Coordinates of C-alpha atoms in Angstrom, one line a residue:
X19 CA -104.0 96.2 28.6
X20 CA -106.7 94.9 26.1
X21 CA -103.6 93.3 24.3
X22 CA -102.1 92.2 27.4
X23 CA -105.6 90.5 29.4
X24 CA -106.0 88.7 25.5
X25 CA -102.7 87.5 25.5
X26 CA -103.3 85.9 29.6
X27 CA -106.3 84.1 28.1
X28 CA -104.4 82.9 25.8
X29 CA -101.6 81.5 27.8
X30 CA -104.0 80.3 30.4
X31 CA -105.9 78.2 27.5
X32 CA -102.2 77.2 26.5
X33 CA -101.5 75.6 29.5
X34 CA -104.7 73.8 30.5
X35 CA -103.8 71.9 27.4
X36 CA -100.8 70.2 29.4
X37 CA -97.9 71.3 26.7
X38 CA -94.4 70.4 28.9
X39 CA -91.9 73.1 25.9
X40 CA -90.7 76.3 28.5
X41 CA -91.3 79.7 26.7
X42 CA -90.2 83.5 27.6
X43 CA -93.0 86.4 27.2
X44 CA -91.3 89.5 26.1
X45 CA -90.3 91.6 29.0
X46 CA -93.9 93.9 28.9
X47 CA -96.0 90.7 29.8
X48 CA -93.1 90.0 33.2
X49 CA -96.2 88.9 35.0
X50 CA -96.8 86.2 32.3
X51 CA -92.7 85.1 31.8
X52 CA -93.1 81.0 32.4
X53 CA -95.7 79.2 30.5
X54 CA -96.1 75.8 28.6
X55 CA -96.9 74.7 25.9
X56 CA -95.9 74.4 21.7
X57 CA -93.1 75.2 20.3
X58 CA -95.7 77.1 17.3
X59 CA -98.4 78.6 20.0
X60 CA -94.8 80.0 20.8
X61 CA -94.4 81.7 17.8
X62 CA -98.3 82.3 18.0
X63 CA -98.2 84.3 21.4
X64 CA -94.8 86.3 20.7
X65 CA -94.5 87.1 16.9
X66 CA -92.4 84.7 15.5
X67 CA -89.1 85.4 17.7
X68 CA -87.4 82.9 19.1
X69 CA -86.4 82.7 22.6
X70 CA -83.2 80.6 24.1
X71 CA -85.8 79.8 27.0
X72 CA -86.8 76.8 23.9
X73 CA -84.0 74.7 24.2
X74 CA -85.2 74.3 28.1
X75 CA -87.7 70.6 28.8
X76 CA -89.0 69.2 31.1
X77 CA -86.9 65.8 33.0
X78 CA -87.8 62.1 32.1
X79 CA -87.7 61.6 36.2
X80 CA -88.7 63.6 38.7
X81 CA -90.6 66.6 36.5
X82 CA -87.1 69.1 36.9
X83 CA -86.2 71.8 33.9
X84 CA -82.8 71.6 32.1
X85 CA -81.1 73.2 29.2
X86 CA -80.8 70.5 26.0
X87 CA -77.5 71.5 26.5
X88 CA -75.7 70.3 29.6
X89 CA -74.9 66.2 29.7
X90 CA -77.1 64.8 32.1
X91 CA -77.3 60.2 32.5
X92 CA -80.2 59.1 32.1
X93 CA -80.1 57.8 35.7
X94 CA -80.1 61.5 37.6
X95 CA -83.3 62.8 39.7
X96 CA -83.8 66.6 38.5
X97 CA -87.2 66.5 40.5
X98 CA -90.2 69.2 40.2
X99 CA -88.9 73.2 40.2
X100 CA -85.7 72.8 40.2
X101 CA -83.7 74.8 36.5
X102 CA -80.7 73.1 35.4
X103 CA -78.5 75.7 33.3
X104 CA -76.6 75.3 29.9
X105 CA -74.0 73.0 29.9
X106 CA -73.9 71.6 32.9
X107 CA -73.1 67.6 33.8
X108 CA -74.5 65.7 35.8
X109 CA -73.4 61.9 36.8
X110 CA -75.5 58.9 37.3
X111 CA -77.5 58.7 40.3
X112 CA -77.1 62.5 40.9
X113 CA -80.8 64.0 43.2
X114 CA -81.3 67.6 42.8
X115 CA -84.3 68.5 44.8
X116 CA -87.3 70.9 43.9
X117 CA -86.7 74.4 44.1
X118 CA -82.8 74.4 43.8
X119 CA -81.4 76.3 40.2
X120 CA -78.0 74.7 39.2
X121 CA -75.9 77.2 37.2
X122 CA -73.9 78.0 34.0
X123 CA -71.3 74.8 33.2
X124 CA -72.0 73.6 37.4
X125 CA -71.0 69.8 37.4
X126 CA -71.8 67.6 39.6
X127 CA -70.0 63.4 40.4
X128 CA -71.1 60.4 40.6
X129 CA -74.7 59.8 43.5
X130 CA -74.1 62.8 45.3
X131 CA -77.4 64.9 46.6
X132 CA -78.6 68.4 46.3
X133 CA -81.4 69.4 49.0
X134 CA -84.2 72.2 48.1
X135 CA -83.8 75.7 47.5
X136 CA -79.8 75.4 47.0
X137 CA -78.4 77.8 44.1
X138 CA -75.3 76.1 42.7
X139 CA -73.0 78.5 40.4
X140 CA -69.3 78.5 39.4
X141 CA -68.7 75.2 40.7
X142 CA -67.5 71.6 40.6
X143 CA -69.3 68.9 43.2
X144 CA -66.8 65.6 43.9
X145 CA -69.0 62.0 43.7
X146 CA -70.7 60.7 46.5
X147 CA -71.2 64.0 48.1
X148 CA -74.4 65.6 49.8
X149 CA -75.3 69.7 49.7
X150 CA -78.5 70.4 52.7
X151 CA -81.5 72.5 52.5
X152 CA -80.7 76.0 51.3
X153 CA -76.9 76.2 50.5
X154 CA -74.9 79.1 47.9
X155 CA -72.1 77.7 46.5
X156 CA -69.8 80.1 44.0
X157 CA -71.4 83.5 44.6
X158 CA -68.7 86.4 43.8
X159 CA -66.6 87.1 47.6
X160 CA -66.8 89.9 49.5
X161 CA -63.4 92.3 48.3
X162 CA -63.7 96.1 47.2
X163 CA -61.6 98.6 47.1
X164 CA -61.4 102.7 47.5
X165 CA -60.4 103.7 44.9
X166 CA -58.3 107.5 43.5
X167 CA -61.9 109.4 43.2
X168 CA -62.8 107.8 47.0
X169 CA -65.3 105.9 45.7
X170 CA -66.1 101.7 47.0
X171 CA -64.9 99.4 43.8
X172 CA -66.0 96.2 43.0
X173 CA -62.5 93.6 42.5
X174 CA -63.4 91.2 39.5
X175 CA -64.9 88.0 41.1
X176 CA -64.4 85.6 37.9
X177 CA -62.3 82.0 39.3
X178 CA -64.6 78.6 41.1
X179 CA -65.1 76.8 43.8
X180 CA -64.0 72.9 43.9
X181 CA -65.2 70.6 46.3
X182 CA -63.7 67.8 46.2
X183 CA -65.4 63.4 47.1
X184 CA -67.5 62.2 49.9
X185 CA -67.9 66.1 51.2
X186 CA -71.1 67.2 53.0
X187 CA -72.2 70.5 53.8
X188 CA -75.5 72.2 55.9
X189 CA -77.8 73.6 55.4
X190 CA -78.0 77.9 54.6
X191 CA -73.9 77.5 54.3
X192 CA -72.1 79.9 52.0
X193 CA -69.2 79.4 50.2
X194 CA -68.1 82.2 47.8
X195 CA -65.4 81.6 44.2
X196 CA -62.2 82.9 43.9
X197 CA -60.4 85.4 42.5
X198 CA -57.0 84.8 42.5
X199 CA -57.4 82.0 43.5
X200 CA -60.3 79.2 43.4
X201 CA -61.4 77.8 46.3
X202 CA -62.0 74.9 47.2
X203 CA -63.1 72.5 50.0
X204 CA -61.1 68.5 50.0
X205 CA -62.1 65.0 50.2
X206 CA -64.2 63.7 53.6
X207 CA -64.5 67.2 54.4
X208 CA -67.7 67.9 56.3
X209 CA -69.1 71.0 57.1
X210 CA -72.4 72.4 59.6
X211 CA -75.0 74.6 59.2
X212 CA -74.3 78.4 59.1
X213 CA -70.7 78.3 57.6
X214 CA -69.4 81.0 56.0
X215 CA -66.0 80.4 53.8
X216 CA -64.6 83.8 52.1
X217 CA -63.2 83.0 48.9
X218 CA -59.5 81.5 47.5
X219 CA -59.8 79.9 51.1
X220 CA -58.5 76.1 50.6
X221 CA -59.6 73.5 53.1
X222 CA -58.4 69.6 53.2
X223 CA -58.9 66.7 53.6
X224 CA -61.5 66.0 56.9
X225 CA -62.1 68.4 58.3
X226 CA -64.6 69.1 60.2
X227 CA -66.1 73.0 60.3
X228 CA -69.1 73.0 63.2
X229 CA -71.7 76.0 63.1
X230 CA -71.4 78.6 62.6
X231 CA -67.7 79.0 61.6
X232 CA -66.5 82.5 60.6
X233 CA -63.7 81.9 57.4
X234 CA -62.1 84.5 56.0
X235 CA -60.8 84.8 52.2
X236 CA -57.7 82.9 50.9
X237 CA -57.7 81.8 55.0
X238 CA -55.3 78.3 53.8
X239 CA -56.5 75.3 56.0
X240 CA -54.7 71.5 56.1
X241 CA -56.0 68.2 56.8
X242 CA -57.8 67.1 59.8
X243 CA -58.3 70.2 61.1
X244 CA -61.0 71.1 63.7
X245 CA -63.1 74.6 64.0
X246 CA -65.4 73.9 67.1
X247 CA -68.6 76.1 67.0
X248 CA -69.0 80.3 66.4
X249 CA -65.2 79.6 66.1
X250 CA -63.4 82.5 63.2
X251 CA -60.8 83.3 61.2
X252 CA -58.7 86.2 60.0
X253 CA -58.7 86.3 56.5
X254 CA -54.7 85.7 54.9
X255 CA -54.0 82.8 57.3
X256 CA -52.4 79.4 57.6
X257 CA -53.7 76.6 60.1
X258 CA -51.2 73.8 60.1
X259 CA -53.0 69.9 59.5
X260 CA -54.3 68.9 62.3
X261 CA -55.4 72.0 64.9
X262 CA -58.5 71.8 66.5
X263 CA -59.8 74.9 67.9
X264 CA -62.4 74.9 70.4
X265 CA -65.7 76.9 70.0
X266 CA -65.8 80.6 70.1
X267 CA -61.9 80.9 68.9
X268 CA -60.7 83.4 66.9
X269 CA -57.6 83.2 64.8
X270 CA -55.8 86.2 64.0
X271 CA -52.2 85.3 62.7
X272 CA -50.6 81.1 61.6
X273 CA -51.0 78.2 64.1
X274 CA -48.1 76.3 62.8
X275 CA -47.8 73.5 65.1
X276 CA -50.9 70.8 65.5
X277 CA -52.6 70.9 68.6
X278 CA -55.2 72.4 70.4
X279 CA -55.7 76.0 70.4
X280 CA -58.5 78.2 71.9
X281 CA -59.4 81.7 73.0
X282 CA -59.0 85.4 70.8
X283 CA -56.2 85.5 69.9
X284 CA -56.2 81.7 70.0
X285 CA -53.2 80.0 71.4
X286 CA -52.4 76.6 72.9
X287 CA -55.4 75.4 75.2
X288 CA -53.2 75.1 78.2
X289 CA -51.7 77.8 77.6
X290 CA -55.8 79.5 77.0
X291 CA -56.5 78.1 80.1
X292 CA -53.8 79.5 82.3
X293 CA -54.9 83.2 81.2
X294 CA -58.5 82.0 82.6
X295 CA -57.6 81.0 85.2
X296 CA -55.4 84.5 86.2
X297 CA -58.6 85.9 84.4
X298 CA -61.1 84.6 87.4
X299 CA -58.8 84.6 89.8
X300 CA -58.3 88.6 89.8
X301 CA -62.4 89.3 89.3
X302 CA -62.1 87.4 92.9

């Protein structure tokens, strides 16, 4: 306990010097893990052991942390509190806001903006896109099966998310990485807040997904598709281009023809209206 207290005092003394290199103390000093000091001070505190966290440095535009193996354009901004991990690529005029974590080998295209407290992993983002606060991209999809012993076993989730150009993703939306094919978001597609997009989903260009839409795994959506608020789409369904779905609709099978659809299960909009009119009439 005395040794730990002594290290804490030394660490705080080093912090007051305003040095910029990030170190990581041994796990037994877990409460002291992120401390700014020079490499020589690191060796003093950590008995000469070499920690990979020494490869992180503070970015000149904004004060965030980046791994020195990453390729970052000088015009990019990484705000203080943001972290860019190893082997990332940030193009010109990218802006990463505070609290955001850019994971290993992520690439972000020109003039793309990423909001506060987002997490990007196992993905690439195109040019001129906007990712709002709290978005999570590239985490494992929800895939499990029961083995012969009756145990719940996780299916491998090892592929990526590919986000194209001019895409906008609303706050707290989640997009899962692929398992048998990459999850893809097409050019100029706009996604509202609180949308869930499962693994292996492919969404075409110029689509609009309104708030609280849920798209299950391995769905294929064509171009110019509009999904109203709280639309739900079953897994492995294909939706043709130029389809519009009314709010609260649920898609349980393929939609092969363009047009307007609604209801549960979703049917052509005129048929759904007739069903609803008959239901109201019978209730009276």
